[in-house]
């Protein structure tokens, strides 16, 4: 389900609307993931505080969104554009790829709460495809 | 057996008692057909599903969205026994409608987005957790009678 030109345009349009709030979006999405899908907490056992609004959650949410931003800028070639992030996730973080889908869902829920008029079904399908392709690129080096 | 806290029951009841079925139902179903177009396979008789605009304005989609959303009422009223409550509906979806049960989760995810968009910041992580838990139980019950 690769990205068409129409998809890329829709993703870029949506991103331009939401990117100023990227830090807050990332923090909220990560916080939600830890609450709604508690099994994801296993990756953060080294954090002192996993509660929504805590410093590690906010900081890491921001970092995740920087990765998404990188994906938007490399939307024409995600596999090659995200090689360093893929290596990080494959060899160091070793996050089970099933979790990418979980985080993607939480990101989209947050965008829906913050930008209900912009996250139309048309924007949703393009963004969902983009996040799926992003996840694929991130798992590129896993095996 | 699924265990519900008082807070979870309260959250679910609150969401459904203030829900505009005529608005959320069509929105959830049309979003599902747009975001996951392969789900259109079950609605060949609905007429024009050619693009997002056609789907959103299709009266069959709207009517069916309302019907499907009301289908959740039974679960809200019988939260302690959703599996048994949906046994018959599960058989229907398996034997008569032949719906791949993976699709239930897709519609559930779209409904979550619709509710999130409506509630905004009131759709807190705790509310989301309760709502998704509820939908997961419904989805599981609907798939239970497949063989």
mmCIF file of C-alpha atoms in Angstrom:
data_model
loop_
_atom_site.group_PDB
_atom_site.id
_atom_site.type_symbol
_atom_site.label_atom_id
_atom_site.label_comp_id
_atom_site.label_asym_id
_atom_site.label_seq_id
_atom_site.Cartn_x
_atom_site.Cartn_y
_atom_site.Cartn_z
ATOM 1 C CA UNK A 1 0.000 0.000 0.000
ATOM 2 C CA UNK A 2 2.543 2.537 -1.169
ATOM 3 C CA UNK A 3 2.002 6.279 -1.083
ATOM 4 C CA UNK A 4 0.502 7.927 -4.141
ATOM 5 C CA UNK A 5 1.207 11.551 -5.004
ATOM 6 C CA UNK A 6 -2.253 12.357 -3.656
ATOM 7 C CA UNK A 7 -1.381 10.657 -0.354
ATOM 8 C CA UNK A 8 1.891 12.551 -0.061
ATOM 9 C CA UNK A 9 0.125 15.859 -0.708
ATOM 10 C CA UNK A 10 -2.515 15.069 1.905
ATOM 11 C CA UNK A 11 0.124 14.092 4.473
ATOM 12 C CA UNK A 12 2.121 17.251 3.832
ATOM 13 C CA UNK A 13 -1.013 19.406 4.106
ATOM 14 C CA UNK A 14 -2.011 17.780 7.384
ATOM 15 C CA UNK A 15 1.537 17.973 8.739
ATOM 16 C CA UNK A 16 1.754 21.689 7.991
ATOM 17 C CA UNK A 17 -1.380 22.207 10.063
ATOM 18 C CA UNK A 18 -0.300 20.122 13.045
ATOM 19 C CA UNK A 19 3.478 20.421 13.169
ATOM 20 C CA UNK A 20 3.515 23.480 15.453
ATOM 21 C CA UNK A 21 1.875 21.298 18.083
ATOM 22 C CA UNK A 22 4.216 18.371 17.456
ATOM 23 C CA UNK A 23 5.730 18.312 20.953
ATOM 24 C CA UNK A 24 2.321 18.223 22.630
ATOM 25 C CA UNK A 25 1.018 15.651 20.168
ATOM 26 C CA UNK A 26 3.997 13.372 20.774
ATOM 27 C CA UNK A 27 3.757 13.656 24.542
ATOM 28 C CA UNK A 28 0.010 12.976 24.545
ATOM 29 C CA UNK A 29 0.294 10.045 22.127
ATOM 30 C CA UNK A 30 3.062 8.399 24.121
ATOM 31 C CA UNK A 31 1.213 8.964 27.395
ATOM 32 C CA UNK A 32 -1.925 7.446 25.962
ATOM 33 C CA UNK A 33 -0.053 4.447 24.605
ATOM 34 C CA UNK A 34 1.350 3.673 28.058
ATOM 35 C CA UNK A 35 -2.122 3.936 29.631
ATOM 36 C CA UNK A 36 -4.248 2.270 26.946
ATOM 37 C CA UNK A 37 -1.728 -0.458 26.046
ATOM 38 C CA UNK A 38 0.083 -1.169 29.312
ATOM 39 C CA UNK A 39 2.242 -3.885 27.749
ATOM 40 C CA UNK A 40 4.188 -1.090 26.024
ATOM 41 C CA UNK A 41 5.484 0.028 29.423
ATOM 42 C CA UNK A 42 7.927 -2.870 29.262
ATOM 43 C CA UNK A 43 10.151 -0.780 27.011
ATOM 44 C CA UNK A 44 10.439 1.995 29.569
ATOM 45 C CA UNK A 45 11.222 0.168 32.794
ATOM 46 C CA UNK A 46 14.250 2.438 33.159
ATOM 47 C CA UNK A 47 12.132 5.576 33.518
ATOM 48 C CA UNK A 48 11.305 6.837 37.001
ATOM 49 C CA UNK A 49 7.884 8.142 35.961
ATOM 50 C CA UNK A 50 5.563 6.862 33.233
ATOM 51 C CA UNK A 51 2.583 9.036 34.028
ATOM 52 C CA UNK A 52 1.031 11.390 31.456
ATOM 53 C CA UNK A 53 2.718 14.772 31.734
ATOM 54 C CA UNK A 54 5.886 13.428 33.350
ATOM 55 C CA UNK A 55 9.253 14.748 32.184
ATOM 56 C CA UNK A 56 10.511 11.528 30.525
ATOM 57 C CA UNK A 57 7.204 11.067 28.683
ATOM 58 C CA UNK A 58 7.201 14.648 27.394
ATOM 59 C CA UNK A 59 10.830 14.512 26.364
ATOM 60 C CA UNK A 60 10.446 11.208 24.561
ATOM 61 C CA UNK A 61 7.199 12.226 22.895
ATOM 62 C CA UNK A 62 9.029 15.186 21.389
ATOM 63 C CA UNK A 63 11.801 12.894 20.169
ATOM 64 C CA UNK A 64 9.330 10.543 18.515
ATOM 65 C CA UNK A 65 7.705 13.436 16.661
ATOM 66 C CA UNK A 66 11.129 14.543 15.404
ATOM 67 C CA UNK A 67 11.314 11.068 13.848
ATOM 68 C CA UNK A 68 7.871 11.508 12.277
ATOM 69 C CA UNK A 69 8.975 14.895 10.939
ATOM 70 C CA UNK A 70 12.009 13.229 9.412
ATOM 71 C CA UNK A 71 9.627 10.791 7.773
ATOM 72 C CA UNK A 72 7.565 13.631 6.318
ATOM 73 C CA UNK A 73 10.699 15.262 4.888
ATOM 74 C CA UNK A 74 11.805 11.925 3.375
ATOM 75 C CA UNK A 75 8.338 10.919 2.226
ATOM 76 C CA UNK A 76 9.552 10.167 -1.294
ATOM 77 C CA UNK A 77 11.952 7.478 -0.074
ATOM 78 C CA UNK A 78 11.227 6.379 3.465
ATOM 79 C CA UNK A 79 13.324 3.177 3.451
ATOM 80 C CA UNK A 80 16.502 4.991 2.507
ATOM 81 C CA UNK A 81 15.686 8.214 4.290
ATOM 82 C CA UNK A 82 15.266 6.545 7.665
ATOM 83 C CA UNK A 83 18.157 4.082 7.579
ATOM 84 C CA UNK A 84 19.783 5.420 10.727
ATOM 85 C CA UNK A 85 16.503 5.259 12.657
ATOM 86 C CA UNK A 86 15.926 1.769 11.341
ATOM 87 C CA UNK A 87 19.317 0.623 12.549
ATOM 88 C CA UNK A 88 18.632 2.177 15.936
ATOM 89 C CA UNK A 89 15.331 0.330 16.295
ATOM 90 C CA UNK A 90 16.692 -2.937 14.895
ATOM 91 C CA UNK A 91 19.934 -3.322 16.762
ATOM 92 C CA UNK A 92 19.588 -1.234 19.886
ATOM 93 C CA UNK A 93 15.964 -0.630 20.803
ATOM 94 C CA UNK A 94 14.568 -3.867 19.357
ATOM 95 C CA UNK A 95 10.995 -2.685 19.673
ATOM 96 C CA UNK A 96 8.620 -5.372 18.437
ATOM 97 C CA UNK A 97 7.222 -3.944 15.196
ATOM 98 C CA UNK A 98 3.653 -4.658 16.328
ATOM 99 C CA UNK A 99 4.051 -1.686 18.626
ATOM 100 C CA UNK A 100 4.509 0.737 15.726
ATOM 101 C CA UNK A 101 0.873 0.115 14.843
ATOM 102 C CA UNK A 102 -0.154 0.766 18.422
ATOM 103 C CA UNK A 103 1.681 4.075 18.589
ATOM 104 C CA UNK A 104 0.340 5.034 15.162
ATOM 105 C CA UNK A 105 -3.200 4.533 16.439
ATOM 106 C CA UNK A 106 -2.545 6.665 19.513
ATOM 107 C CA UNK A 107 -1.003 9.413 17.364
ATOM 108 C CA UNK A 108 -4.089 9.488 15.192
ATOM 109 C CA UNK A 109 -6.437 9.596 18.192
ATOM 110 C CA UNK A 110 -4.525 12.621 19.524
ATOM 111 C CA UNK A 111 -4.640 14.364 16.151
ATOM 112 C CA UNK A 112 -8.391 13.677 16.035
ATOM 113 C CA UNK A 113 -8.897 15.252 19.464
ATOM 114 C CA UNK A 114 -6.769 18.306 18.661
ATOM 115 C CA UNK A 115 -7.617 18.841 14.984
ATOM 116 C CA UNK A 116 -11.089 17.315 14.479
ATOM 117 C CA UNK A 117 -11.855 19.432 11.414
ATOM 118 C CA UNK A 118 -8.553 18.698 9.707
ATOM 119 C CA UNK A 119 -8.431 14.969 10.390
ATOM 120 C CA UNK A 120 -11.066 14.172 7.793
ATOM 121 C CA UNK A 121 -11.477 10.600 6.502
ATOM 122 C CA UNK A 122 -9.428 11.617 3.437
ATOM 123 C CA UNK A 123 -6.591 12.954 5.593
ATOM 124 C CA UNK A 124 -6.896 9.909 7.857
ATOM 125 C CA UNK A 125 -6.407 7.339 5.106
ATOM 126 C CA UNK A 126 -3.345 9.145 3.732
ATOM 127 C CA UNK A 127 -1.821 9.585 7.186
ATOM 128 C CA UNK A 128 -2.554 5.983 8.153
ATOM 129 C CA UNK A 129 -0.800 4.798 4.993
ATOM 130 C CA UNK A 130 2.115 7.113 5.741
ATOM 131 C CA UNK A 131 2.491 5.797 9.300
ATOM 132 C CA UNK A 132 2.307 2.195 8.019
ATOM 133 C CA UNK A 133 5.053 2.914 5.514
ATOM 134 C CA UNK A 134 7.048 4.680 8.211
ATOM 135 C CA UNK A 135 6.757 1.575 10.391
ATOM 136 C CA UNK A 136 7.898 -0.585 7.489
ATOM 137 C CA UNK A 137 10.924 1.639 6.958
ATOM 138 C CA UNK A 138 11.737 1.464 10.678
ATOM 139 C CA UNK A 139 11.652 -2.320 10.638
ATOM 140 C CA UNK A 140 13.732 -2.463 7.459
ATOM 141 C CA UNK A 141 16.881 -3.659 9.219
ATOM 142 C CA UNK A 142 15.280 -6.050 11.704
ATOM 143 C CA UNK A 143 16.151 -9.214 9.812
ATOM 144 C CA UNK B 1 -14.676 -13.019 32.595
ATOM 145 C CA UNK B 2 -14.236 -9.330 31.960
ATOM 146 C CA UNK B 3 -14.026 -7.194 35.064
ATOM 147 C CA UNK B 4 -15.204 -3.590 34.895
ATOM 148 C CA UNK B 5 -14.384 -0.941 37.466
ATOM 149 C CA UNK B 6 -17.060 1.524 38.524
ATOM 150 C CA UNK B 7 -15.123 4.215 36.723
ATOM 151 C CA UNK B 8 -15.061 2.230 33.465
ATOM 152 C CA UNK B 9 -18.817 1.563 33.639
ATOM 153 C CA UNK B 10 -19.439 5.223 34.255
ATOM 154 C CA UNK B 11 -17.249 6.268 31.333
ATOM 155 C CA UNK B 12 -18.948 3.875 28.896
ATOM 156 C CA UNK B 13 -22.439 4.855 30.006
ATOM 157 C CA UNK B 14 -21.581 8.514 29.786
ATOM 158 C CA UNK B 15 -20.216 8.227 26.241
ATOM 159 C CA UNK B 16 -23.262 6.339 24.962
ATOM 160 C CA UNK B 17 -25.894 8.399 26.775
ATOM 161 C CA UNK B 18 -24.585 11.592 25.179
ATOM 162 C CA UNK B 19 -23.929 10.009 21.778
ATOM 163 C CA UNK B 20 -25.658 11.358 18.668
ATOM 164 C CA UNK B 21 -26.161 8.038 16.883
ATOM 165 C CA UNK B 22 -27.409 9.699 13.705
ATOM 166 C CA UNK B 23 -24.155 11.617 13.462
ATOM 167 C CA UNK B 24 -21.545 9.221 14.830
ATOM 168 C CA UNK B 25 -22.884 6.096 13.123
ATOM 169 C CA UNK B 26 -22.617 7.367 9.553
ATOM 170 C CA UNK B 27 -19.293 9.047 10.345
ATOM 171 C CA UNK B 28 -17.762 5.860 11.745
ATOM 172 C CA UNK B 29 -18.933 3.576 8.945
ATOM 173 C CA UNK B 30 -18.032 5.977 6.136
ATOM 174 C CA UNK B 31 -14.615 6.557 7.690
ATOM 175 C CA UNK B 32 -14.063 2.794 7.795
ATOM 176 C CA UNK B 33 -15.028 2.414 4.126
ATOM 177 C CA UNK B 34 -12.691 5.277 3.183
ATOM 178 C CA UNK B 35 -9.685 4.479 5.363
ATOM 179 C CA UNK B 36 -9.883 0.700 4.827
ATOM 180 C CA UNK B 37 -11.390 0.442 1.339
ATOM 181 C CA UNK B 38 -11.307 -3.350 1.265
ATOM 182 C CA UNK B 39 -14.177 -3.271 3.762
ATOM 183 C CA UNK B 40 -16.360 -2.093 0.875
ATOM 184 C CA UNK B 41 -16.503 -5.724 -0.229
ATOM 185 C CA UNK B 42 -19.440 -6.257 2.120
ATOM 186 C CA UNK B 43 -21.484 -3.420 0.690
ATOM 187 C CA UNK B 44 -21.643 -4.115 -3.021
ATOM 188 C CA UNK B 45 -25.409 -3.572 -2.928
ATOM 189 C CA UNK B 46 -25.103 -0.084 -1.446
ATOM 190 C CA UNK B 47 -24.620 1.695 -4.764
ATOM 191 C CA UNK B 48 -22.034 4.392 -5.357
ATOM 192 C CA UNK B 49 -18.959 3.958 -3.127
ATOM 193 C CA UNK B 50 -16.618 5.237 -5.781
ATOM 194 C CA UNK B 51 -14.885 7.967 -3.780
ATOM 195 C CA UNK B 52 -14.902 9.567 -0.340
ATOM 196 C CA UNK B 53 -17.604 12.099 -1.241
ATOM 197 C CA UNK B 54 -19.878 9.413 -2.649
ATOM 198 C CA UNK B 55 -19.381 7.249 0.441
ATOM 199 C CA UNK B 56 -20.076 10.098 2.850
ATOM 200 C CA UNK B 57 -23.305 11.072 1.089
ATOM 201 C CA UNK B 58 -24.529 7.540 0.391
ATOM 202 C CA UNK B 59 -27.889 7.109 2.191
ATOM 203 C CA UNK B 60 -27.407 3.348 2.550
ATOM 204 C CA UNK B 61 -24.090 3.922 4.317
ATOM 205 C CA UNK B 62 -25.700 6.472 6.611
ATOM 206 C CA UNK B 63 -28.611 4.224 7.515
ATOM 207 C CA UNK B 64 -26.355 1.235 8.079
ATOM 208 C CA UNK B 65 -23.946 3.252 10.199
ATOM 209 C CA UNK B 66 -26.793 4.175 12.537
ATOM 210 C CA UNK B 67 -27.918 0.532 12.691
ATOM 211 C CA UNK B 68 -24.436 -0.753 13.499
ATOM 212 C CA UNK B 69 -23.921 1.844 16.217
ATOM 213 C CA UNK B 70 -27.211 0.922 17.863
ATOM 214 C CA UNK B 71 -25.942 -2.649 17.792
ATOM 215 C CA UNK B 72 -23.544 -1.578 20.529
ATOM 216 C CA UNK B 73 -26.446 -0.710 22.847
ATOM 217 C CA UNK B 74 -26.845 -4.338 23.814
ATOM 218 C CA UNK B 75 -23.266 -4.442 25.031
ATOM 219 C CA UNK B 76 -23.688 -1.218 27.014
ATOM 220 C CA UNK B 77 -26.770 -2.658 28.734
ATOM 221 C CA UNK B 78 -25.116 -6.032 29.399
ATOM 222 C CA UNK B 79 -21.518 -5.169 30.137
ATOM 223 C CA UNK B 80 -21.057 -8.155 32.409
ATOM 224 C CA UNK B 81 -22.148 -10.622 29.771
ATOM 225 C CA UNK B 82 -21.173 -9.263 26.383
ATOM 226 C CA UNK B 83 -20.012 -12.635 25.077
ATOM 227 C CA UNK B 84 -23.417 -14.288 25.561
ATOM 228 C CA UNK B 85 -25.273 -11.158 24.488
ATOM 229 C CA UNK B 86 -23.566 -11.218 21.094
ATOM 230 C CA UNK B 87 -23.603 -14.977 20.440
ATOM 231 C CA UNK B 88 -26.461 -14.652 17.963
ATOM 232 C CA UNK B 89 -24.971 -11.610 16.229
ATOM 233 C CA UNK B 90 -21.661 -13.447 15.977
ATOM 234 C CA UNK B 91 -23.338 -16.366 14.227
ATOM 235 C CA UNK B 92 -25.066 -13.902 11.891
ATOM 236 C CA UNK B 93 -21.794 -12.184 10.955
ATOM 237 C CA UNK B 94 -20.108 -15.532 10.395
ATOM 238 C CA UNK B 95 -22.759 -17.664 8.734
ATOM 239 C CA UNK B 96 -24.868 -15.166 6.885
ATOM 240 C CA UNK B 97 -22.827 -12.007 6.364
ATOM 241 C CA UNK B 98 -19.453 -13.789 6.031
ATOM 242 C CA UNK B 99 -17.531 -10.862 7.506
ATOM 243 C CA UNK B 100 -13.835 -11.428 8.221
ATOM 244 C CA UNK B 101 -13.640 -10.762 11.978
ATOM 245 C CA UNK B 102 -10.470 -8.707 11.500
ATOM 246 C CA UNK B 103 -12.780 -6.055 10.095
ATOM 247 C CA UNK B 104 -14.484 -5.555 13.450
ATOM 248 C CA UNK B 105 -11.317 -4.027 14.826
ATOM 249 C CA UNK B 106 -11.044 -1.675 11.846
ATOM 250 C CA UNK B 107 -14.543 -0.310 12.445
ATOM 251 C CA UNK B 108 -13.827 -0.081 16.173
ATOM 252 C CA UNK B 109 -10.723 2.005 15.464
ATOM 253 C CA UNK B 110 -12.714 4.345 13.222
ATOM 254 C CA UNK B 111 -15.421 4.738 15.857
ATOM 255 C CA UNK B 112 -12.693 5.611 18.371
ATOM 256 C CA UNK B 113 -11.417 8.357 16.065
ATOM 257 C CA UNK B 114 -14.964 9.734 15.619
ATOM 258 C CA UNK B 115 -15.578 9.810 19.375
ATOM 259 C CA UNK B 116 -12.130 11.324 19.977
ATOM 260 C CA UNK B 117 -12.842 14.084 17.445
ATOM 261 C CA UNK B 118 -16.171 14.826 19.094
ATOM 262 C CA UNK B 119 -14.918 14.821 22.687
ATOM 263 C CA UNK B 120 -11.594 16.584 22.120
ATOM 264 C CA UNK B 121 -9.592 16.978 25.298
ATOM 265 C CA UNK B 122 -12.360 15.258 27.267
ATOM 266 C CA UNK B 123 -11.229 12.055 25.563
ATOM 267 C CA UNK B 124 -8.483 11.603 28.125
ATOM 268 C CA UNK B 125 -6.139 8.594 28.206
ATOM 269 C CA UNK B 126 -8.367 7.002 30.889
ATOM 270 C CA UNK B 127 -11.521 7.515 28.814
ATOM 271 C CA UNK B 128 -9.738 6.152 25.745
ATOM 272 C CA UNK B 129 -8.565 3.103 27.694
ATOM 273 C CA UNK B 130 -12.084 2.317 28.918
ATOM 274 C CA UNK B 131 -13.631 2.862 25.507
ATOM 275 C CA UNK B 132 -11.074 0.732 23.693
ATOM 276 C CA UNK B 133 -11.390 -1.993 26.325
ATOM 277 C CA UNK B 134 -15.152 -1.983 25.779
ATOM 278 C CA UNK B 135 -14.768 -2.170 21.999
ATOM 279 C CA UNK B 136 -12.150 -4.930 22.296
ATOM 280 C CA UNK B 137 -14.593 -7.021 24.329
ATOM 281 C CA UNK B 138 -17.333 -6.421 21.743
ATOM 282 C CA UNK B 139 -14.978 -7.296 18.885
ATOM 283 C CA UNK B 140 -13.926 -10.481 20.626
ATOM 284 C CA UNK B 141 -17.542 -11.485 21.323
ATOM 285 C CA UNK B 142 -18.535 -10.891 17.705
ATOM 286 C CA UNK B 143 -15.753 -13.226 16.563
ATOM 287 C CA UNK B 144 -16.489 -15.912 19.144
ATOM 288 C CA UNK B 145 -18.940 -18.071 17.172
ATOM 289 C CA UNK B 146 -16.843 -18.303 14.020
ATOM 290 C CA UNK B 147 -15.657 -21.786 13.185
#
